[in-house]
Short mmCIF file of N, CA and C in Angstrom, two decimals:
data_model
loop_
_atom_site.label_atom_id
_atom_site.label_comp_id
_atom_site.label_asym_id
_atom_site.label_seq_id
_atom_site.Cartn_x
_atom_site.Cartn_y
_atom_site.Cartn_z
N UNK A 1 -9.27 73.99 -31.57
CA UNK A 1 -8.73 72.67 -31.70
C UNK A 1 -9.89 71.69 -31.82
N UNK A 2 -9.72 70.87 -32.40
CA UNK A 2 -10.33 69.83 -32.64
C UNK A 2 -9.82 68.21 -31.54
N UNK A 3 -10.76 68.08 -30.57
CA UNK A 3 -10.12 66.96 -29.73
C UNK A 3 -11.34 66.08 -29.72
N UNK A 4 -10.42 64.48 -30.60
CA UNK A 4 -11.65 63.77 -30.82
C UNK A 4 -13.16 63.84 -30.91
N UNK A 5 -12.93 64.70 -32.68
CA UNK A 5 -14.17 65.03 -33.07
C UNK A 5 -15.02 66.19 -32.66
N UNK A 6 -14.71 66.73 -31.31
CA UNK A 6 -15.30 67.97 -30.92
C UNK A 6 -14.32 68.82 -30.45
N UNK A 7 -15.22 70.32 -31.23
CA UNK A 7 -14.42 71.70 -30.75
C UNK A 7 -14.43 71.64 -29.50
N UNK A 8 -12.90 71.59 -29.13
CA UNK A 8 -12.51 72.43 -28.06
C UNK A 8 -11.35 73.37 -27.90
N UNK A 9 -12.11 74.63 -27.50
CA UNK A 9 -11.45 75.91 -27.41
C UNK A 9 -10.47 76.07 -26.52
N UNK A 10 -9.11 76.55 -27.29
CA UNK A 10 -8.52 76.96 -26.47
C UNK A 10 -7.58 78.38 -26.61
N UNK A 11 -7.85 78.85 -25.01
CA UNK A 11 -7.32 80.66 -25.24
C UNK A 11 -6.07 80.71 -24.54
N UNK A 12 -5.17 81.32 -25.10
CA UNK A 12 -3.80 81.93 -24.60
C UNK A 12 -3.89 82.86 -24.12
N UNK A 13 -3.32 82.62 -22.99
CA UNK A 13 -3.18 83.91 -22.14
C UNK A 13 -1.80 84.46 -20.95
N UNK A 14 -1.76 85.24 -20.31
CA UNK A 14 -0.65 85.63 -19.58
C UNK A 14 -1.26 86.27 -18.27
N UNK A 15 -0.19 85.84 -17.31
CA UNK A 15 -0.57 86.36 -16.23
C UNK A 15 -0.29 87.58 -15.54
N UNK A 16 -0.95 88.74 -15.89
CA UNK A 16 -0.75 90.11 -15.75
C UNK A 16 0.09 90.38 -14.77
N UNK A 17 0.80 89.54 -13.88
CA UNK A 17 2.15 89.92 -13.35
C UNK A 17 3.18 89.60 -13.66
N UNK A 18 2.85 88.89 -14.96
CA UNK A 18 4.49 88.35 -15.81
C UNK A 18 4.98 89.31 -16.21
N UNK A 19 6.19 89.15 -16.30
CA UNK A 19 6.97 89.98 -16.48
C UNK A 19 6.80 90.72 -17.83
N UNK A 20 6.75 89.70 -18.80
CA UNK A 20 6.14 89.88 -20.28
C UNK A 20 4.66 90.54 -20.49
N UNK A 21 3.52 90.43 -19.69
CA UNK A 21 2.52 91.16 -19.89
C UNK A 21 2.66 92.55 -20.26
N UNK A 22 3.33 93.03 -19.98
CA UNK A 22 2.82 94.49 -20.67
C UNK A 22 3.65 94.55 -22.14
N UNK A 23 4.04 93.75 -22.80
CA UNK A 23 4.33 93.26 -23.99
C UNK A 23 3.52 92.35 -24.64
N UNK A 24 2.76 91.84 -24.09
CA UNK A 24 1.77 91.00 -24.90
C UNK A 24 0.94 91.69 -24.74
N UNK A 25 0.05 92.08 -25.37
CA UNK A 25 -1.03 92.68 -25.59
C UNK A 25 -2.23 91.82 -26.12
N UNK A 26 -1.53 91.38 -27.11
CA UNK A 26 -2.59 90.41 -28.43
C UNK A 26 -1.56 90.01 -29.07
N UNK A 27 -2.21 88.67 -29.80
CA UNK A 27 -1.87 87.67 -30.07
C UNK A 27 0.10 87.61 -30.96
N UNK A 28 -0.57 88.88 -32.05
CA UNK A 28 0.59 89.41 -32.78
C UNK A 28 1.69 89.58 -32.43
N UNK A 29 1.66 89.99 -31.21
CA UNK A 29 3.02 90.77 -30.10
C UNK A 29 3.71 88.88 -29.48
N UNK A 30 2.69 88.02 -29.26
CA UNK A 30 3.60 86.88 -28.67
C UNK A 30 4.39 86.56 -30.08
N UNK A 31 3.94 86.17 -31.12
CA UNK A 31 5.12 86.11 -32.42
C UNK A 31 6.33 86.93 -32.58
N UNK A 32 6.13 87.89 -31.95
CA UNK A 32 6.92 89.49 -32.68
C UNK A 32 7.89 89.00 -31.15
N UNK A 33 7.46 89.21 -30.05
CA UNK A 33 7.98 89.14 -29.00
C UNK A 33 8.89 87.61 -28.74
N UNK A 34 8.20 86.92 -28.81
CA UNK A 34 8.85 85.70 -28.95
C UNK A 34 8.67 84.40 -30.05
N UNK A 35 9.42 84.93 -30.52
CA UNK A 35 9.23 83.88 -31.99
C UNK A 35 9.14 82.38 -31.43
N UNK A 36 8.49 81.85 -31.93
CA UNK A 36 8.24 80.13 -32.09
C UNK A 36 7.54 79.76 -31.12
N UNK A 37 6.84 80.71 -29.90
CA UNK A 37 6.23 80.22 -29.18
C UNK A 37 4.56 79.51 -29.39
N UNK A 38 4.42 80.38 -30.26
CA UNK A 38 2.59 80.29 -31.02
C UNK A 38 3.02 78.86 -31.16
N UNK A 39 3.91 78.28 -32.08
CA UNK A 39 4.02 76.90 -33.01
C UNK A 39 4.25 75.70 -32.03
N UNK A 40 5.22 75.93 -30.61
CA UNK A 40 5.61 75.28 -29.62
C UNK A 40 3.79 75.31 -29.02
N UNK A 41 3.22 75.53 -29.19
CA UNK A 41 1.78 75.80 -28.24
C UNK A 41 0.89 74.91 -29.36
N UNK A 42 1.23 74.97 -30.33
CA UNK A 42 0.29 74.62 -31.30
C UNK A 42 0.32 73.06 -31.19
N UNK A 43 2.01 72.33 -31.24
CA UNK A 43 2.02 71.36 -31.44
C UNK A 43 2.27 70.08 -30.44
N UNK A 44 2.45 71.06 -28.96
CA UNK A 44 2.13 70.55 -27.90
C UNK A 44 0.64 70.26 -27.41
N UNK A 45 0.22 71.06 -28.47
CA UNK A 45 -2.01 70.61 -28.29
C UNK A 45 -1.94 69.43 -29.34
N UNK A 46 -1.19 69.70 -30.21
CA UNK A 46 -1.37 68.52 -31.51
C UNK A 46 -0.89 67.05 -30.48
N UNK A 47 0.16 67.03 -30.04
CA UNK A 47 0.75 65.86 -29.66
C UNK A 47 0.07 65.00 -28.49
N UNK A 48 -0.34 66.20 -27.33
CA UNK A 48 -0.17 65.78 -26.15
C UNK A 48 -0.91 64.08 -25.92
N UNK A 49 -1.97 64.40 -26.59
CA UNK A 49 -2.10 62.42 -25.97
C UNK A 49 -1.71 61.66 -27.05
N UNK A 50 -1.11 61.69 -27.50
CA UNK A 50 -0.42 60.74 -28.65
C UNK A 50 0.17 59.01 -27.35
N UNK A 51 0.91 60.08 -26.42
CA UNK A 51 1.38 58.95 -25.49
C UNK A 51 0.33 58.12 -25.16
N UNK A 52 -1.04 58.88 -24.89
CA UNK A 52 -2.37 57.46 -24.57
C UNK A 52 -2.66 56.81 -25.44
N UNK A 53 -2.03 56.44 -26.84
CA UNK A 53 -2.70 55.91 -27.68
C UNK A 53 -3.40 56.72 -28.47
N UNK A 54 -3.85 57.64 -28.47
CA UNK A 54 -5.32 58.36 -29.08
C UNK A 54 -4.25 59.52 -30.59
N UNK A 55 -5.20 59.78 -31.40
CA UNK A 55 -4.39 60.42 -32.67
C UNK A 55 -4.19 61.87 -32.31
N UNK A 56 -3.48 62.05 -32.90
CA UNK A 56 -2.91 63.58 -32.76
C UNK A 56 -4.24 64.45 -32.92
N UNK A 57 -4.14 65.31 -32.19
CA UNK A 57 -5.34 66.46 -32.55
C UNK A 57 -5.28 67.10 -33.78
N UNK A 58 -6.24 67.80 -34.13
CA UNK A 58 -6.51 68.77 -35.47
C UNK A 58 -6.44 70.04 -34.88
N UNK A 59 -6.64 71.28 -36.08
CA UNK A 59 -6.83 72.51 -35.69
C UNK A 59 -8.12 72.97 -36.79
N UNK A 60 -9.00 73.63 -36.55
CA UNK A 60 -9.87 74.30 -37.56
C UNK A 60 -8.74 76.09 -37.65
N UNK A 61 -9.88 76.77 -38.39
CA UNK A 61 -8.94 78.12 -39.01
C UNK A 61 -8.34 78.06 -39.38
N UNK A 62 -7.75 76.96 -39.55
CA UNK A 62 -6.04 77.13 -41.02
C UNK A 62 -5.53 76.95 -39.74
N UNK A 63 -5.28 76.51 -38.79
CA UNK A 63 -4.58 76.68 -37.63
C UNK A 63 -4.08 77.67 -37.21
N UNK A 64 -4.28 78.59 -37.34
CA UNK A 64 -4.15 80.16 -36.86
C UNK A 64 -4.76 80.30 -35.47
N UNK A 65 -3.80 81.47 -34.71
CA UNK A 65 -4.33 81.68 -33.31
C UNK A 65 -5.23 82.94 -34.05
N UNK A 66 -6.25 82.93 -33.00
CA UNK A 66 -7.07 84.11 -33.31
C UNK A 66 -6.40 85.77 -32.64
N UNK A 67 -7.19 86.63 -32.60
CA UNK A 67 -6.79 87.48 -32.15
C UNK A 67 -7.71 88.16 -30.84
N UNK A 68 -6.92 88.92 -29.94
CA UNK A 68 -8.33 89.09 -28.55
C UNK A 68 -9.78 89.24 -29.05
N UNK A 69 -10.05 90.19 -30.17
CA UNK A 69 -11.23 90.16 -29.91
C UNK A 69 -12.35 89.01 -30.09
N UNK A 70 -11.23 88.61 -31.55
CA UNK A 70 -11.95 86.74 -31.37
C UNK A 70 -12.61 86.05 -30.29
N UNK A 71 -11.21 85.87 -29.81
CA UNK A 71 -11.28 84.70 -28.73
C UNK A 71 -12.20 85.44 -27.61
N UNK A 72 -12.29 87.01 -27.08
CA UNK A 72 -13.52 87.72 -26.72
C UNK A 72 -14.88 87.38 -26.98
N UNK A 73 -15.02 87.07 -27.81
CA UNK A 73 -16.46 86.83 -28.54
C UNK A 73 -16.95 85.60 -27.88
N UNK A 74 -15.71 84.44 -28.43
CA UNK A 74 -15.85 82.86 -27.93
C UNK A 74 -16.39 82.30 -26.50
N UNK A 75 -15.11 83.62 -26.01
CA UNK A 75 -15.74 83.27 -24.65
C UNK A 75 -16.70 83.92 -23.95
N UNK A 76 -17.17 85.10 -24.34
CA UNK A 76 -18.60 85.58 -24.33
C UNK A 76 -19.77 84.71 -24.58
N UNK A 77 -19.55 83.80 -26.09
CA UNK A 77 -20.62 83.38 -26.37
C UNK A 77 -20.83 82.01 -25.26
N UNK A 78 -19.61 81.63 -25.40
CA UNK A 78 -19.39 80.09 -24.26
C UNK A 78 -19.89 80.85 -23.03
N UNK A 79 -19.52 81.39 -22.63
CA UNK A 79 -20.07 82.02 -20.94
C UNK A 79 -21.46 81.73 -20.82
N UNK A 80 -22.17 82.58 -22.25
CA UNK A 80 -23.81 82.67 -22.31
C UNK A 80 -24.53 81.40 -22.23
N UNK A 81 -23.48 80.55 -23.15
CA UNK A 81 -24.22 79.17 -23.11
C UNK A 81 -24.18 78.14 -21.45
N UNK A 82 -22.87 78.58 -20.53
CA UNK A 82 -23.00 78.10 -19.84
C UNK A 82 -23.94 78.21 -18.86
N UNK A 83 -24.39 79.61 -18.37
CA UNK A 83 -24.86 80.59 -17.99
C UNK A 83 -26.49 79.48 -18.14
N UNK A 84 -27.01 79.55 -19.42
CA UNK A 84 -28.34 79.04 -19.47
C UNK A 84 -28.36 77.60 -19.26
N UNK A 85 -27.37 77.13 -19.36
CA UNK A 85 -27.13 75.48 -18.74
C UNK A 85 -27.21 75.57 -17.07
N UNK A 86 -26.23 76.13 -17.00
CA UNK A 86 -26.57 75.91 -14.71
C UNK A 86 -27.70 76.78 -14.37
N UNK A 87 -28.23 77.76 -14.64
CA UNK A 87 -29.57 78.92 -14.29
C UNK A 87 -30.90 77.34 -14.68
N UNK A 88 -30.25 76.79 -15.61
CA UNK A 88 -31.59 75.92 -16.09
C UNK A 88 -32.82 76.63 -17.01
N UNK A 89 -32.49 77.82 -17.25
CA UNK A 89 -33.14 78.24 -18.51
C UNK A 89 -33.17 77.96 -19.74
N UNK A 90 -32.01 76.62 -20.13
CA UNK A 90 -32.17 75.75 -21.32
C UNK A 90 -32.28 74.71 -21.22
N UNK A 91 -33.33 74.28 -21.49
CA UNK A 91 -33.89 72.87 -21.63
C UNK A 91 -33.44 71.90 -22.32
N UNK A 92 -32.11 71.11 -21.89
CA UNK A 92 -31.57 70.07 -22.80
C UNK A 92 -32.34 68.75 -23.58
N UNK A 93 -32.58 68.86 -24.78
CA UNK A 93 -32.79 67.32 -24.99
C UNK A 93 -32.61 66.17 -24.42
N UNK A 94 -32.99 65.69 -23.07
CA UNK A 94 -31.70 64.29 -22.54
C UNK A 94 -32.51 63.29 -23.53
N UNK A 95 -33.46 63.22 -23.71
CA UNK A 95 -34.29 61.25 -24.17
C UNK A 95 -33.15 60.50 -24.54
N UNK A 96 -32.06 60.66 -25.21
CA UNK A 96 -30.98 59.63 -25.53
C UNK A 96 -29.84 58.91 -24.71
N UNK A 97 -30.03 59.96 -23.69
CA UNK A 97 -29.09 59.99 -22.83
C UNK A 97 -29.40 58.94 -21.61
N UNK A 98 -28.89 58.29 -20.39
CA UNK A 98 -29.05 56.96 -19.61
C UNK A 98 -29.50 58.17 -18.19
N UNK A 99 -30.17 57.93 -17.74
CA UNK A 99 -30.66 58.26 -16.32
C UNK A 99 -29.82 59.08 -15.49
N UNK A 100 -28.17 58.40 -15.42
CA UNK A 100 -27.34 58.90 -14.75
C UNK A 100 -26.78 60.58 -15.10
N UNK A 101 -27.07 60.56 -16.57
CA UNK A 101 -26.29 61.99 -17.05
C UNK A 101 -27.66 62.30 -17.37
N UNK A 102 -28.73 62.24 -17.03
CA UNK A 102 -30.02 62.98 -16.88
C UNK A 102 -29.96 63.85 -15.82
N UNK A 103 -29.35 63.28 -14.68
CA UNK A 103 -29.23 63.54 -13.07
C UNK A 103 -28.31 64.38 -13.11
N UNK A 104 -27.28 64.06 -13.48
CA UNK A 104 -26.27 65.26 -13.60
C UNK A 104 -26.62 66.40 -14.17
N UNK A 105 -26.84 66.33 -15.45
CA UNK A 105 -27.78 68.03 -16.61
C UNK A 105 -28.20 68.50 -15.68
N UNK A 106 -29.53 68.25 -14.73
CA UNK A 106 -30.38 68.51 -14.02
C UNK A 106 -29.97 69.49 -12.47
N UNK A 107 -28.73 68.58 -11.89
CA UNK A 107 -28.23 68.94 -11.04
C UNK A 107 -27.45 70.12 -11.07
N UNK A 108 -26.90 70.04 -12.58
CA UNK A 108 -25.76 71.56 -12.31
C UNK A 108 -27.24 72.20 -13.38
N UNK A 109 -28.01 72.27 -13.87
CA UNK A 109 -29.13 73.24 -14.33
C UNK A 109 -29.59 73.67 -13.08
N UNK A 110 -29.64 73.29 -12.11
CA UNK A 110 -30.22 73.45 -10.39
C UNK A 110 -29.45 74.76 -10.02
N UNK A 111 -28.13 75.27 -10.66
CA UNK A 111 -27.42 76.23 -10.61
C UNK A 111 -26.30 75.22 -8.95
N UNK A 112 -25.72 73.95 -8.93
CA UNK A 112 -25.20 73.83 -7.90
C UNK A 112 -23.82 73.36 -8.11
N UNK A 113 -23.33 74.23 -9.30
CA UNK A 113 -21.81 73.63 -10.14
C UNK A 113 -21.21 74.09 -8.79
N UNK A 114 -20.97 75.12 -7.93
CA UNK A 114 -20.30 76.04 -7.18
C UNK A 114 -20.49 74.96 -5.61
N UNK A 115 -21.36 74.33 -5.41
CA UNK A 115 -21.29 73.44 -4.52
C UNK A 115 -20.42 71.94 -4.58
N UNK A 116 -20.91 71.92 -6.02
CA UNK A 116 -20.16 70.86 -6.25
C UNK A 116 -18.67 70.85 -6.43
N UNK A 117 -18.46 72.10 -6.58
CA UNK A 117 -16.62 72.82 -6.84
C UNK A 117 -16.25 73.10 -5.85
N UNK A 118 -16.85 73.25 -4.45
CA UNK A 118 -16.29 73.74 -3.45
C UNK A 118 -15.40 74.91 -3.57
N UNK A 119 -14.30 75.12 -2.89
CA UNK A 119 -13.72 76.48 -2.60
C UNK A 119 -13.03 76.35 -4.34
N UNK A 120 -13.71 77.47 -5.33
CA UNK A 120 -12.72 77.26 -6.87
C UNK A 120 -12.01 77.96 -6.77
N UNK A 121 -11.41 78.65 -6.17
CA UNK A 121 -10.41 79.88 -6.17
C UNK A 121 -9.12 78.95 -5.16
N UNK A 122 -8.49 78.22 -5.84
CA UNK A 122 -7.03 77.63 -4.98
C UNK A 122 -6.21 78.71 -4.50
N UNK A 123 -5.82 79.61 -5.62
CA UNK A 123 -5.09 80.33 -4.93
C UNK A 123 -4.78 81.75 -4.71
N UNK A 124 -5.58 81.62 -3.51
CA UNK A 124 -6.20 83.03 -3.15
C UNK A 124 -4.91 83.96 -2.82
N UNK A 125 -4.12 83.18 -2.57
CA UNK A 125 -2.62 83.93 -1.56
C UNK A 125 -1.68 84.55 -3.21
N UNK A 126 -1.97 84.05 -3.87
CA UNK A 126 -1.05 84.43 -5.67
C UNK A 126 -1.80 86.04 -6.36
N UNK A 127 -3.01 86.00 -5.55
CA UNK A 127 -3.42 86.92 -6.31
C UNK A 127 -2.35 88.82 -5.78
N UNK A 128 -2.51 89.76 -6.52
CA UNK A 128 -2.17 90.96 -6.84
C UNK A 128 -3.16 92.13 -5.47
N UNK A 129 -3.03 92.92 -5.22
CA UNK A 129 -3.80 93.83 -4.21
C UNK A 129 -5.32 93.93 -4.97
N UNK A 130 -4.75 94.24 -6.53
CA UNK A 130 -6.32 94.79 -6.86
C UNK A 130 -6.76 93.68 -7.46
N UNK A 131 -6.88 92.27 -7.70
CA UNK A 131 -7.05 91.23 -8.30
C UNK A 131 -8.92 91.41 -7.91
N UNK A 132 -9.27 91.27 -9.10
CA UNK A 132 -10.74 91.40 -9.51
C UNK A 132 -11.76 92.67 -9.67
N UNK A 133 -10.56 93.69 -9.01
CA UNK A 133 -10.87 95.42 -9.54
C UNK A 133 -10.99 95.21 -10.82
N UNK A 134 -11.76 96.39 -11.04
CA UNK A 134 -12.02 96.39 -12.75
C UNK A 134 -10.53 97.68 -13.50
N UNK A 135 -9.42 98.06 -12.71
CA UNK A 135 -8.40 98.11 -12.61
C UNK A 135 -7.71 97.32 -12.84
N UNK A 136 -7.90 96.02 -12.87
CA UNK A 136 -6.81 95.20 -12.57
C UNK A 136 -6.05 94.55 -13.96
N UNK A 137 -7.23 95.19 -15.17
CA UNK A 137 -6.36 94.59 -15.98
C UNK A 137 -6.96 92.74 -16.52
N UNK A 138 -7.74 92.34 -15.64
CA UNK A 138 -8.29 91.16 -15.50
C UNK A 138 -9.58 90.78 -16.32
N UNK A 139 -9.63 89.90 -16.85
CA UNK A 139 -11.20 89.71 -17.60
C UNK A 139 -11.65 89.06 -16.67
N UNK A 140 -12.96 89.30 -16.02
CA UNK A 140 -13.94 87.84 -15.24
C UNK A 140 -15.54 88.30 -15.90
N UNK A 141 -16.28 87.12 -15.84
CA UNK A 141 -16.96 86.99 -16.60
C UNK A 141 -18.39 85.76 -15.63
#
């Protein structure tokens, strides 16, 4: 998707205790499985801030959902990039940037996103017995 001017990615997914998970597999199976849902997803990203004033979103790809291994890749590659942003092994350009979001780059490059997020796991009580086994069916990354 395209949201004001910059890519931002977004992945569909299911929650391996839905009922429907072991029918979705990839992307193909939510069409086949439930028709019109892809398009209901599509144009609820198109619309949603229309109500703030702001223009409808775009889609790049022809607007096509990708398929797992795609969106695999994406978020592989996004992981990597985040990865060298908080470790601080990539050295951002700031000179353009105002003091304040100098401080910030700096701070989560410090590796202290996880301090600053406090407890990220809300809800620990939803999860499954084997939730984060490599059993489980689960991507973490």
């Amino acid at each position: 998707m395209i949201d004001e001017g910059e890519c931002d990615w977004k992945v569909v997914v299911i929650d391996a205790e839905d009922k429907w998970a072991p029918f979705l597999n990839d992307i193909e199976d939510v069409e086949k499985e439930m028709p019109g849902m892809l398009s209901a997803i599509r144009e609820w990203y198109r619309t949603y801030k229309i109500p703030d004033g702001k223009p409808p979103n775009v889609f790049g790809l022809g607007e096509k959902f990708m398929n797992k291994a795609y969106a695999t890749k994406v978020i592989e590659e996004t992981h990597h990039m985040w990865e060298l942003l908080v470790s601080g092994e990539k050295e951002r350009s700031l000179d353009e940037h105002h003091d304040e979001v100098k401080d910030l780059v700096r701070s989560l490059s410090k590796g202290s996103l996880f301090t600053l997020g406090g407890n990220l796991d809300e809800h620990q009580d939803m999860h499954g017995e084997n939730f984060g086994n490599d059993n489980s069916g689960a991507m973490f990354f």
